[in-house]
Amino acid sequence: MTITANSQLTNVFSQNLESISSKTDGSLPTLGAELVYTQDGAGRYLTFCWQHSELLGLNTEKIVDELNQTQTFAPVDKVTYLERLHRILTSLVPERFQCRFSYHQELFELDLVISPVMPSLGTPATTVLVMGRLVQATLNKKQVRVASKTPTQIELALRSQQHQKLVNRITRNIRRTLDLDIIWQQTVDSLGKALRLERCIICRPNQPSSSKVKVMAEYYQPEITSMLGSEIDIASEPAFAQALATLEPVVMEVPGCKDSRRQKTLVVATCYQDQANGLVALNWHDECYTLTESELELAKEAADQLGTAIAHATLYKELEAARQKAEEASRLKSEFLANVSHEIRTPLNGMIGFLKLILEGMADDPEEQNQFLAEAHHLSIHLLNIINDILDIAKIEAGKMELAYAPVKLNELFSDVESFMRPQAEMRNLSFRMQMPATSDEIIVQSNYQRLLQVMLNLLGNAIKFTHEGGVTVSADLVLKKSKPNFQGQEFPGMVRVRVADTGIGVSLDKQDKLFQLFSQVDGSRTRQYGGTGLGLAISQKLVEAMGGEVHFYSLGEGLGSTVTFTVPLYQQPVMVSSGDSDSINSTELGV
């Protein structure tokens, strides 16, 4: 059995359509709609009927001709509108959307449904029927508000379906990456474009206990100012505070808009395991758009998905940083072990060589034999110092470094340091100066004498080793403060600051942060050139901190020398010969 179209019925419909389209006044039964018009595929009006035509000042008798000739009432984005028109004519599937139309300097927000006028079989569709309503309009810089209409169940179902698809699309996208920046930006872009928002932002707390959040990603309309990177005080934004406290979506109207439209904001917290890790804020001006309970639940579901993605991406980022740090530590330790093995083998080989010469009777006379023994002894002391450094680091790392504290006379410490280091400086033709504050009595610090001596010898050893010309200066001054420093439950009148300055090779600014890192050296080539394990500064810093002080390093750059300062608690305040500033007292030279 073959089914064919009734040609007579087709002719009747065609004649009726032609009779409607051929009306000179462009009138059309409204079918109960506020706005009804028909267009061809090129966007030319065939008929037009609108209850608000008087707003445009249109002549209802010749409305179609006027619209087609002037083309003043047209979509703002005409290209997109015509593309949609052609798609509907091709697919024969109706579509609903919101579109902005312009008329001279006025803008109209329209809610439209475009349906193809079904042609006879075998004939392509060429005409569409458009029905719609005015959502809002701006006339002469004043807004015309349209009363909100309660959406029908069908409209709510369609809207809910669209939102569910949007959430599913966002969820799929954020699961494809562990890059936080991509997750944030894809989310705001998807929400902003799909919902036609004025602005959509994602914020994240600067710190867990911080009262401010930072805008990490943003979608916004071109006519408004960007907020990307700015900080928002939660205390000044009640919606933000409520969303973080309740983990529930919050909808509020924002007063004080520059235009007279009511602005609405939806704020929802993203969370993972009931802990908030971000905020999503959506702004729009469509007062006819009222969110339902199901849509708020959907917003919470989307925020939970986003919060989980943020947590996973954050964890991945932390793990990646930890992996890189572990790899760097492993590399530094390998480099350190290579340097240490070299440093240990060098004195051992020297000791073995000198002792072998003596055992084999290679010394020409007792004086040369004593010289060999002295060299072997010197190398053994050097080896012992290296081993002590390694043992000290091991104790510090294990938290087993125990120090006994007692009053230490600063002049005795400086005297011992000078007897050790002055000969080394003079051997390299370097000047060596030590300075003490001018006081009428002794300066006494609370510290551990042996460890304090070790710190000073380490710092001076480095200063002399890396200085080729010029000299090294050691000075001390008193730092007296109103708020007395406290160490191990005991208050002290101030601190003694010791400064070791040299005119040596210096350190570039970008490498100074590596100086106090364990197993890290500023330049491996320097280590090979000058020797040493690179542990001296790290050990000195740990010891000084254990004795209640601080270590600081200063250098203006390579070739400009360097200065290291450290502080120790002052046991008792001495009587000064000449008083100066309460924070820094001038020094006088002790010896040259």
Coordinates of C-alpha atoms in Angstrom, one line a residue:
M1 CA 0.0 0.0 0.0
T2 CA 1.4 3.4 -1.0
I3 CA 0.6 6.6 1.0
T4 CA 0.6 9.8 -1.0
A5 CA -0.1 13.4 -0.1
N6 CA -3.5 14.8 -1.0
S7 CA -2.7 17.3 -3.7
Q8 CA -5.9 19.2 -3.1
L9 CA -5.2 19.6 0.6
T10 CA -1.7 20.8 -0.2
N11 CA -3.0 23.4 -2.5
V12 CA -5.4 24.7 0.1
F13 CA -2.6 25.1 2.7
S14 CA -0.4 26.8 0.1
Q15 CA -3.2 29.2 -0.9
N16 CA -3.9 30.1 2.8
L17 CA -0.2 30.7 3.5
E18 CA 0.0 32.9 0.4
S19 CA -3.0 34.9 1.4
I20 CA -1.5 35.5 4.9
S21 CA 1.9 36.5 3.5
S22 CA 0.4 38.7 0.8
K23 CA -1.4 41.0 3.2
T24 CA -0.1 44.5 2.6
D25 CA -0.3 45.6 6.2
G26 CA 1.7 42.7 7.4
S27 CA -0.9 41.8 10.0
L28 CA -1.0 38.2 11.4
P29 CA -3.2 36.5 14.0
T30 CA -1.2 36.7 17.2
L31 CA -2.2 33.2 18.3
G32 CA -2.2 34.5 21.9
A33 CA 1.5 35.4 21.7
E34 CA 2.9 38.9 22.5
L35 CA 5.1 38.9 19.4
V36 CA 4.5 37.0 16.1
Y37 CA 6.3 37.4 12.8
T38 CA 7.3 35.3 9.8
Q39 CA 10.6 35.6 7.8
D40 CA 12.2 34.0 4.8
G41 CA 15.6 32.4 4.8
A42 CA 17.3 35.8 4.2
G43 CA 15.7 37.3 7.3
R44 CA 13.2 39.4 5.4
Y45 CA 10.0 40.0 7.3
L46 CA 6.9 38.6 5.6
T47 CA 4.4 39.4 8.4
F48 CA 4.9 41.2 11.8
C49 CA 2.6 41.7 14.8
W50 CA 3.8 43.0 18.2
Q51 CA 1.9 44.4 21.1
H52 CA 4.8 46.8 21.8
S53 CA 5.1 48.3 18.3
E54 CA 4.3 51.7 19.7
L55 CA 7.6 51.6 21.6
L56 CA 9.3 51.7 18.3
G57 CA 7.1 54.2 16.7
L58 CA 6.3 51.9 13.9
N59 CA 3.4 52.5 11.5
T60 CA 1.3 49.4 11.9
E61 CA -0.3 49.8 8.4
K62 CA 3.0 49.5 6.5
I63 CA 5.1 47.8 9.2
V64 CA 6.6 45.1 7.1
D65 CA 7.8 47.4 4.3
E66 CA 9.2 49.8 6.9
L67 CA 11.1 47.0 8.7
N68 CA 12.5 45.6 5.5
Q69 CA 13.5 48.9 4.0
T70 CA 15.2 50.5 7.0
Q71 CA 16.4 47.2 8.6
T72 CA 16.5 49.1 11.9
F73 CA 14.8 46.4 14.0
A74 CA 17.2 43.5 13.6
P75 CA 19.2 41.1 15.7
V76 CA 22.4 42.6 17.3
D77 CA 24.3 39.5 16.2
K78 CA 22.7 39.1 12.7
V79 CA 25.2 36.5 11.5
T80 CA 24.4 34.1 14.4
Y81 CA 20.7 34.7 14.0
L82 CA 20.8 33.9 10.3
E83 CA 22.9 30.8 10.9
R84 CA 20.2 29.6 13.4
L85 CA 17.5 30.4 10.8
H86 CA 19.2 28.3 8.1
R87 CA 19.7 25.5 10.6
I88 CA 16.0 25.4 11.5
L89 CA 15.0 25.5 7.8
T90 CA 17.3 22.6 7.1
S91 CA 16.6 20.4 10.1
L92 CA 12.9 21.4 10.4
V93 CA 13.4 21.3 14.2
P94 CA 12.1 24.3 16.3
E95 CA 14.5 26.1 18.6
R96 CA 14.0 28.4 21.6
F97 CA 16.6 31.0 22.6
Q98 CA 17.0 34.6 23.8
C99 CA 18.2 37.2 21.4
R100 CA 18.9 40.9 21.6
F101 CA 17.3 43.2 18.9
S102 CA 18.3 46.8 18.3
Y103 CA 16.2 49.7 17.1
H104 CA 18.3 52.9 16.6
Q105 CA 19.9 53.3 20.0
E106 CA 17.5 51.0 21.9
L107 CA 18.0 47.4 22.9
F108 CA 15.3 44.7 23.3
E109 CA 15.9 41.4 25.0
L110 CA 13.5 38.9 23.4
D111 CA 12.6 35.3 24.3
L112 CA 11.9 33.6 20.9
V113 CA 10.7 30.3 19.6
I114 CA 11.4 29.8 15.9
S115 CA 9.5 27.1 14.0
P116 CA 9.8 26.1 10.3
V117 CA 6.7 26.5 8.3
M118 CA 6.3 22.9 7.0
P119 CA 6.3 22.9 3.1
S120 CA 4.7 20.3 0.9
L121 CA 6.5 17.0 0.4
G122 CA 9.6 17.3 -1.7
T123 CA 9.8 21.1 -1.3
P124 CA 12.5 22.7 0.9
A125 CA 11.3 25.0 3.7
T126 CA 11.7 28.7 3.0
T127 CA 9.7 30.4 5.8
V128 CA 9.8 30.4 9.6
L129 CA 7.2 31.3 12.1
V130 CA 8.6 33.2 15.1
M131 CA 6.7 33.7 18.4
G132 CA 8.1 35.4 21.4
R133 CA 7.9 37.9 24.2
L134 CA 9.8 40.9 25.5
V135 CA 12.0 40.2 28.5
Q136 CA 13.5 43.7 29.0
A137 CA 14.3 46.8 27.0
T138 CA 16.4 49.9 27.3
L139 CA 14.6 53.0 26.0
N140 CA 16.2 56.4 26.1
K141 CA 18.6 55.2 28.7
K142 CA 15.7 54.0 30.9
Q143 CA 14.8 50.4 31.4
V144 CA 11.3 49.1 30.7
R145 CA 10.7 46.1 32.9
V146 CA 8.4 43.3 31.9
A147 CA 6.5 41.5 34.5
S148 CA 7.8 38.1 35.3
K149 CA 5.7 35.3 34.0
T150 CA 5.5 32.0 35.8
P151 CA 7.2 29.4 33.6
T152 CA 5.1 26.5 32.5
Q153 CA 5.9 22.9 33.5
I154 CA 7.2 22.2 30.0
E155 CA 9.5 25.3 30.1
L156 CA 10.8 24.2 33.5
A157 CA 11.4 20.7 32.3
L158 CA 13.3 21.9 29.2
R159 CA 15.3 24.4 31.2
S160 CA 16.2 21.7 33.8
Q161 CA 17.2 19.3 30.9
Q162 CA 19.5 22.0 29.5
H163 CA 21.1 22.7 32.8
Q164 CA 21.7 19.0 33.4
K165 CA 23.4 18.7 30.1
L166 CA 25.5 21.7 31.0
V167 CA 26.6 20.2 34.3
N168 CA 27.4 16.9 32.5
R169 CA 29.5 18.7 30.0
I170 CA 31.4 20.6 32.6
T171 CA 32.0 17.4 34.6
R172 CA 33.4 15.6 31.5
N173 CA 35.7 18.5 30.8
I174 CA 37.2 18.9 34.3
R175 CA 37.8 15.1 34.5
R176 CA 40.0 15.2 31.5
T177 CA 42.7 17.3 33.1
L178 CA 44.6 17.8 36.4
D179 CA 45.6 21.3 35.6
L180 CA 43.9 23.7 38.1
D181 CA 44.0 26.7 35.8
I182 CA 42.4 24.8 32.9
I183 CA 39.7 23.4 35.3
W184 CA 38.8 26.9 36.6
Q185 CA 38.8 28.6 33.2
Q186 CA 36.8 25.9 31.4
T187 CA 34.2 26.0 34.1
V188 CA 33.6 29.8 34.1
D189 CA 33.6 29.9 30.3
S190 CA 31.1 27.0 30.0
L191 CA 28.8 28.6 32.6
G192 CA 29.1 32.1 31.3
K193 CA 28.4 31.3 27.6
A194 CA 25.7 28.7 28.2
L195 CA 23.7 30.9 30.7
R196 CA 24.6 34.2 29.2
L197 CA 25.9 35.6 32.4
E198 CA 27.1 39.1 33.1
R199 CA 30.0 37.6 35.1
C200 CA 31.1 34.3 36.5
I201 CA 34.1 33.9 38.8
I202 CA 35.8 31.2 40.8
C203 CA 37.6 32.2 44.0
R204 CA 39.9 30.4 46.3
P205 CA 41.1 31.2 49.8
N206 CA 44.7 32.5 49.9
Q207 CA 45.2 30.3 53.0
P208 CA 43.0 28.0 55.0
S209 CA 42.4 30.5 57.8
S210 CA 42.4 33.6 55.5
S211 CA 39.5 36.0 55.5
K212 CA 40.0 36.8 51.9
V213 CA 39.5 34.9 48.6
K214 CA 41.3 35.5 45.4
V215 CA 39.7 35.5 41.9
M216 CA 41.4 32.6 40.1
A217 CA 39.3 32.5 36.9
E218 CA 36.7 34.8 35.3
Y219 CA 34.1 35.1 32.5
Y220 CA 32.7 38.5 32.0
Q221 CA 31.0 40.7 29.4
P222 CA 33.2 43.2 27.6
E223 CA 31.5 46.3 28.9
I224 CA 32.3 45.5 32.6
T225 CA 35.7 45.6 34.4
S226 CA 37.6 42.4 35.0
M227 CA 38.1 41.1 38.6
L228 CA 40.7 38.5 37.8
G229 CA 43.5 38.3 40.4
S230 CA 41.7 40.7 42.8
E231 CA 41.1 39.8 46.4
I232 CA 37.6 39.8 48.0
D233 CA 37.0 40.3 51.7
I234 CA 34.6 37.6 52.8
A235 CA 33.4 39.8 55.7
S236 CA 32.1 42.4 53.2
E237 CA 30.3 39.9 51.1
P238 CA 27.5 38.2 53.2
A239 CA 26.6 35.7 50.4
F240 CA 30.2 34.5 50.3
A241 CA 30.3 34.0 54.0
Q242 CA 27.0 32.2 54.1
A243 CA 27.9 29.9 51.3
L244 CA 31.2 29.0 53.0
A245 CA 29.5 28.4 56.3
T246 CA 26.5 26.4 55.1
L247 CA 27.9 24.8 51.9
E248 CA 24.5 25.6 50.4
P249 CA 23.8 27.8 47.3
V250 CA 22.9 31.4 48.2
V251 CA 20.9 33.7 45.9
M252 CA 20.8 37.4 46.6
E253 CA 20.1 40.7 44.8
V254 CA 22.9 43.1 44.5
P255 CA 21.9 46.7 45.2
G256 CA 23.5 49.8 43.7
C257 CA 23.8 48.7 40.1
K258 CA 24.9 51.5 37.7
D259 CA 21.9 50.8 35.4
S260 CA 18.5 50.4 37.0
R261 CA 18.2 46.7 36.5
R262 CA 18.2 44.4 39.4
Q263 CA 21.3 42.2 39.5
K264 CA 21.2 38.8 41.0
T265 CA 24.1 36.7 42.3
L266 CA 24.3 33.0 42.9
V267 CA 27.1 31.9 45.2
V268 CA 27.9 28.3 45.8
A269 CA 30.9 26.8 47.6
T270 CA 32.9 24.0 46.1
C271 CA 33.8 21.4 48.6
Y272 CA 35.5 18.1 49.1
Q273 CA 34.7 15.8 52.0
D274 CA 32.6 18.6 53.5
Q275 CA 35.5 21.0 53.4
A276 CA 35.1 24.2 51.3
N277 CA 38.0 24.7 48.8
G278 CA 36.6 27.4 46.6
L279 CA 33.6 29.6 45.6
V280 CA 31.7 30.1 42.4
A281 CA 29.8 33.3 41.9
L282 CA 27.4 33.9 39.0
N283 CA 25.9 37.3 38.1
W284 CA 23.0 38.1 35.8
H285 CA 20.5 40.9 35.1
D286 CA 17.6 38.8 34.0
E287 CA 15.0 39.4 36.7
C288 CA 12.5 37.1 34.9
Y289 CA 14.9 34.2 35.6
T290 CA 13.9 32.7 38.9
L291 CA 15.9 29.6 40.0
T292 CA 13.9 26.6 41.2
E293 CA 14.8 24.3 44.1
S294 CA 15.8 21.6 41.7
E295 CA 18.1 24.0 39.9
L296 CA 19.7 25.0 43.2
E297 CA 20.3 21.4 43.9
L298 CA 21.8 21.0 40.5
A299 CA 24.1 23.9 41.2
K300 CA 25.2 22.3 44.5
E301 CA 25.9 19.0 42.6
A302 CA 28.0 20.8 40.0
A303 CA 29.9 22.6 42.8
D304 CA 30.6 19.3 44.5
Q305 CA 31.9 17.8 41.3
L306 CA 34.1 20.9 40.8
G307 CA 35.3 20.7 44.4
T308 CA 36.4 17.1 43.9
A309 CA 38.2 18.0 40.7
I310 CA 40.0 20.9 42.5
A311 CA 41.0 18.6 45.4
H312 CA 42.4 16.0 43.1
A313 CA 44.2 18.5 41.0
T314 CA 45.6 20.2 44.1
L315 CA 46.8 16.8 45.4
Y316 CA 48.4 16.0 42.1
K317 CA 50.2 19.4 42.1
E318 CA 51.5 18.8 45.6
L319 CA 52.6 15.3 44.8
E320 CA 54.3 16.5 41.6
A321 CA 56.1 19.3 43.6
A322 CA 57.1 16.7 46.2
R323 CA 58.4 14.4 43.5
Q324 CA 60.5 17.1 42.0
K325 CA 61.8 18.1 45.4
A326 CA 62.7 14.5 46.2
E327 CA 64.5 14.2 42.8
E328 CA 66.4 17.4 43.4
A329 CA 67.3 16.3 47.0
S330 CA 68.5 13.0 45.6
R331 CA 70.6 14.8 42.9
L332 CA 72.1 17.1 45.5
K333 CA 72.9 14.3 47.9
S334 CA 74.6 12.4 45.0
E335 CA 76.6 15.5 44.2
F336 CA 77.4 16.0 47.9
L337 CA 78.6 12.4 48.3
A338 CA 80.8 12.7 45.2
N339 CA 82.4 15.9 46.7
V340 CA 82.7 14.4 50.2
S341 CA 84.3 11.2 48.8
H342 CA 86.8 13.4 47.0
E343 CA 87.4 15.5 50.1
I344 CA 88.0 12.4 52.2
R345 CA 90.3 10.6 49.7
T346 CA 92.5 13.7 49.2
P347 CA 93.9 13.9 52.8
L348 CA 93.9 10.1 53.2
N349 CA 96.1 9.8 50.1
G350 CA 98.4 12.5 51.4
M351 CA 98.7 10.9 54.8
I352 CA 99.4 7.5 53.2
G353 CA 102.0 9.0 50.9
F354 CA 103.9 10.9 53.6
L355 CA 103.9 7.9 56.0
K356 CA 105.0 5.6 53.2
L357 CA 108.0 7.8 52.4
I358 CA 109.0 7.7 56.1
L359 CA 108.5 3.9 56.4
E360 CA 110.6 3.3 53.2
G361 CA 113.4 5.5 54.5
M362 CA 112.9 8.1 51.7
A363 CA 113.6 11.0 54.1
D364 CA 117.1 12.4 53.6
D365 CA 117.4 13.6 57.2
P366 CA 115.5 13.8 60.5
E367 CA 114.4 17.4 59.6
E368 CA 112.7 16.2 56.4
Q369 CA 111.2 13.3 58.2
N370 CA 109.7 15.7 60.8
Q371 CA 108.4 17.8 57.9
F372 CA 106.6 14.7 56.4
L373 CA 105.1 13.9 59.8
A374 CA 103.9 17.5 60.2
E375 CA 102.2 17.4 56.8
A376 CA 100.6 14.0 57.6
H377 CA 99.4 15.5 60.9
H378 CA 98.0 18.5 59.1
L379 CA 96.1 16.3 56.7
S380 CA 94.7 14.2 59.5
I381 CA 93.3 17.3 61.2
H382 CA 91.7 18.3 57.9
L383 CA 90.2 14.8 57.6
L384 CA 88.9 15.0 61.2
N385 CA 87.2 18.3 60.5
I386 CA 85.4 16.8 57.5
I387 CA 84.3 13.8 59.5
N388 CA 83.1 16.1 62.3
D389 CA 81.1 18.2 59.8
I390 CA 79.4 15.0 58.5
L391 CA 78.7 13.8 62.0
D392 CA 77.3 17.2 63.1
I393 CA 74.9 17.3 60.1
A394 CA 73.8 13.7 61.0
K395 CA 73.1 14.8 64.6
I396 CA 71.3 17.9 63.5
E397 CA 69.1 16.0 61.0
A398 CA 68.3 13.4 63.6
G399 CA 67.5 16.1 66.2
K400 CA 70.1 14.7 68.6
M401 CA 72.3 17.8 68.8
E402 CA 72.5 18.6 72.6
L403 CA 74.2 21.8 73.7
A404 CA 75.2 22.9 77.1
Y405 CA 74.9 26.7 77.6
A406 CA 77.1 28.8 79.8
P407 CA 78.4 32.4 80.0
V408 CA 81.1 33.0 77.4
K409 CA 83.5 36.0 77.4
L410 CA 83.5 37.5 73.9
N411 CA 87.1 38.8 74.1
E412 CA 88.5 35.3 75.0
L413 CA 86.5 33.9 72.0
F414 CA 87.9 36.5 69.7
S415 CA 91.4 36.0 71.0
D416 CA 91.2 32.2 70.3
V417 CA 89.7 32.8 66.8
E418 CA 92.5 35.3 66.0
S419 CA 95.2 32.9 67.0
F420 CA 93.7 30.2 64.7
M421 CA 92.9 32.4 61.7
R422 CA 95.4 35.2 61.5
P423 CA 98.3 32.9 60.3
Q424 CA 96.0 31.6 57.5
A425 CA 95.2 35.1 56.4
E426 CA 98.8 36.3 56.5
M427 CA 99.9 33.2 54.4
R428 CA 97.5 34.5 51.7
N429 CA 98.8 38.1 52.1
L430 CA 95.3 39.2 53.3
S431 CA 94.7 41.8 56.0
F432 CA 93.0 40.5 59.1
R433 CA 91.1 42.8 61.5
M434 CA 89.0 42.2 64.6
Q435 CA 86.9 44.8 66.3
M436 CA 85.1 44.9 69.6
P437 CA 82.6 47.4 71.1
A438 CA 84.0 50.0 73.4
T439 CA 83.0 49.0 76.9
S440 CA 84.5 49.4 80.3
D441 CA 83.8 45.9 81.3
E442 CA 83.7 42.5 79.6
I443 CA 81.0 41.5 77.1
I444 CA 79.6 38.1 78.1
V445 CA 77.2 36.1 75.9
Q446 CA 75.0 33.0 76.8
S447 CA 76.2 30.2 74.5
N448 CA 78.2 27.1 74.0
Y449 CA 81.9 28.0 73.7
Q450 CA 83.0 25.1 71.5
R451 CA 80.1 25.4 69.1
L452 CA 80.4 29.2 69.0
L453 CA 84.1 28.8 68.2
Q454 CA 83.2 26.3 65.5
V455 CA 80.8 28.7 63.9
M456 CA 83.3 31.5 63.8
L457 CA 86.1 29.3 62.4
N458 CA 83.7 28.0 59.7
L459 CA 82.7 31.6 58.7
L460 CA 86.3 32.9 58.7
G461 CA 87.6 29.8 56.9
N462 CA 85.1 30.5 54.1
A463 CA 86.0 34.2 54.0
I464 CA 89.7 33.5 53.7
K465 CA 89.3 30.7 51.3
F466 CA 87.2 32.7 48.8
T467 CA 89.2 36.0 49.1
H468 CA 92.2 36.5 46.8
E469 CA 93.1 40.1 47.7
G470 CA 92.0 42.7 50.2
G471 CA 91.2 41.2 53.6
V472 CA 88.7 40.0 56.2
T473 CA 87.2 42.0 59.0
V474 CA 85.5 40.5 62.1
S475 CA 83.5 43.0 64.3
A476 CA 80.9 42.8 67.0
D477 CA 78.3 45.3 68.2
L478 CA 75.5 45.2 70.8
V479 CA 71.8 45.3 69.9
L480 CA 69.9 46.5 73.0
K481 CA 66.1 46.3 72.7
K482 CA 63.2 47.4 74.9
S483 CA 61.5 44.1 74.4
K484 CA 64.0 41.7 75.9
P485 CA 64.7 38.5 73.9
N486 CA 63.7 35.3 75.6
F487 CA 65.7 32.0 75.1
Q488 CA 65.0 28.8 77.0
G489 CA 62.6 30.6 79.4
Q490 CA 65.2 33.2 80.3
E491 CA 65.2 36.9 79.4
F492 CA 68.3 38.6 78.2
P493 CA 69.1 42.4 77.9
G494 CA 69.8 42.2 74.2
M495 CA 71.9 40.4 71.5
V496 CA 75.5 40.5 70.3
R497 CA 75.8 40.7 66.6
V498 CA 79.0 39.4 65.1
R499 CA 79.9 40.4 61.5
V500 CA 82.4 38.6 59.2
A501 CA 83.1 40.7 56.1
D502 CA 85.4 39.9 53.2
T503 CA 86.5 41.4 49.9
G504 CA 86.3 38.0 48.1
I505 CA 84.5 36.6 45.1
G506 CA 80.9 37.3 46.4
V507 CA 77.7 35.5 45.4
S508 CA 75.2 36.4 42.7
L509 CA 71.8 37.5 44.0
D510 CA 69.9 34.7 42.4
K511 CA 72.1 32.0 44.0
Q512 CA 72.2 33.3 47.6
D513 CA 69.1 31.3 48.7
K514 CA 71.0 28.1 48.2
L515 CA 73.8 28.9 50.6
F516 CA 72.1 27.5 53.7
Q517 CA 70.5 24.5 52.1
L518 CA 71.8 21.1 53.1
F519 CA 73.7 19.2 50.4
S520 CA 73.4 22.3 48.1
Q521 CA 76.2 24.4 46.8
V522 CA 76.1 27.6 44.9
D523 CA 78.4 26.3 42.1
G524 CA 79.8 22.8 41.7
S525 CA 82.7 24.1 39.7
R526 CA 83.7 26.4 42.7
T527 CA 83.6 23.4 45.0
R528 CA 86.1 21.5 42.8
Q529 CA 88.3 24.7 42.5
Y530 CA 88.3 25.6 46.2
G531 CA 87.5 22.3 47.9
G532 CA 85.2 21.7 50.9
T533 CA 82.0 19.8 51.4
G534 CA 79.7 22.8 51.3
L535 CA 78.3 22.0 54.8
G536 CA 80.0 24.9 56.7
L537 CA 77.2 27.5 56.3
A538 CA 74.4 25.0 56.8
I539 CA 76.0 23.7 60.0
S540 CA 76.7 27.2 61.3
Q541 CA 73.1 28.3 60.7
K542 CA 71.7 25.3 62.6
L543 CA 74.1 25.8 65.5
V544 CA 73.4 29.5 65.8
E545 CA 69.7 28.9 65.7
A546 CA 70.1 26.2 68.4
M547 CA 71.9 28.9 70.5
G548 CA 69.0 31.4 70.2
G549 CA 70.3 33.5 67.3
E550 CA 70.0 34.1 63.6
V551 CA 72.4 34.0 60.6
H552 CA 72.1 36.3 57.6
F553 CA 74.2 36.6 54.4
Y554 CA 74.7 39.7 52.3
S555 CA 76.4 40.1 49.0
L556 CA 75.9 42.7 46.2
G557 CA 77.0 40.2 43.5
E558 CA 79.9 38.3 42.1
G559 CA 83.3 40.0 42.7
L560 CA 81.8 42.4 45.3
G561 CA 82.6 40.5 48.5
S562 CA 80.2 39.2 51.1
T563 CA 79.2 39.6 54.7
V564 CA 77.8 37.1 57.1
T565 CA 76.3 38.1 60.4
F566 CA 75.0 36.1 63.3
T567 CA 73.6 36.9 66.7
V568 CA 73.8 35.3 70.2
P569 CA 72.0 36.3 73.4
L570 CA 73.8 38.9 75.6
Y571 CA 74.2 37.5 79.1
Q572 CA 74.5 40.8 80.9
Q573 CA 74.5 44.4 79.7
P574 CA 78.0 46.0 79.9
V575 CA 78.9 49.6 80.8
M576 CA 79.5 51.4 77.6
V577 CA 82.4 53.9 77.3
S578 CA 80.6 56.0 74.7
S579 CA 76.8 55.5 74.1
G580 CA 75.4 55.6 70.7
D581 CA 72.2 54.5 69.1
S582 CA 70.1 52.1 71.3
D583 CA 69.9 49.6 68.5
S584 CA 73.5 49.7 67.2
I585 CA 76.6 50.8 69.2
N586 CA 79.7 51.9 67.3
S587 CA 82.7 49.6 67.5
T588 CA 86.4 50.4 68.1
E589 CA 89.3 48.4 66.8
L590 CA 90.7 45.7 69.2
G591 CA 93.7 44.6 67.2
V592 CA 95.3 44.4 63.8

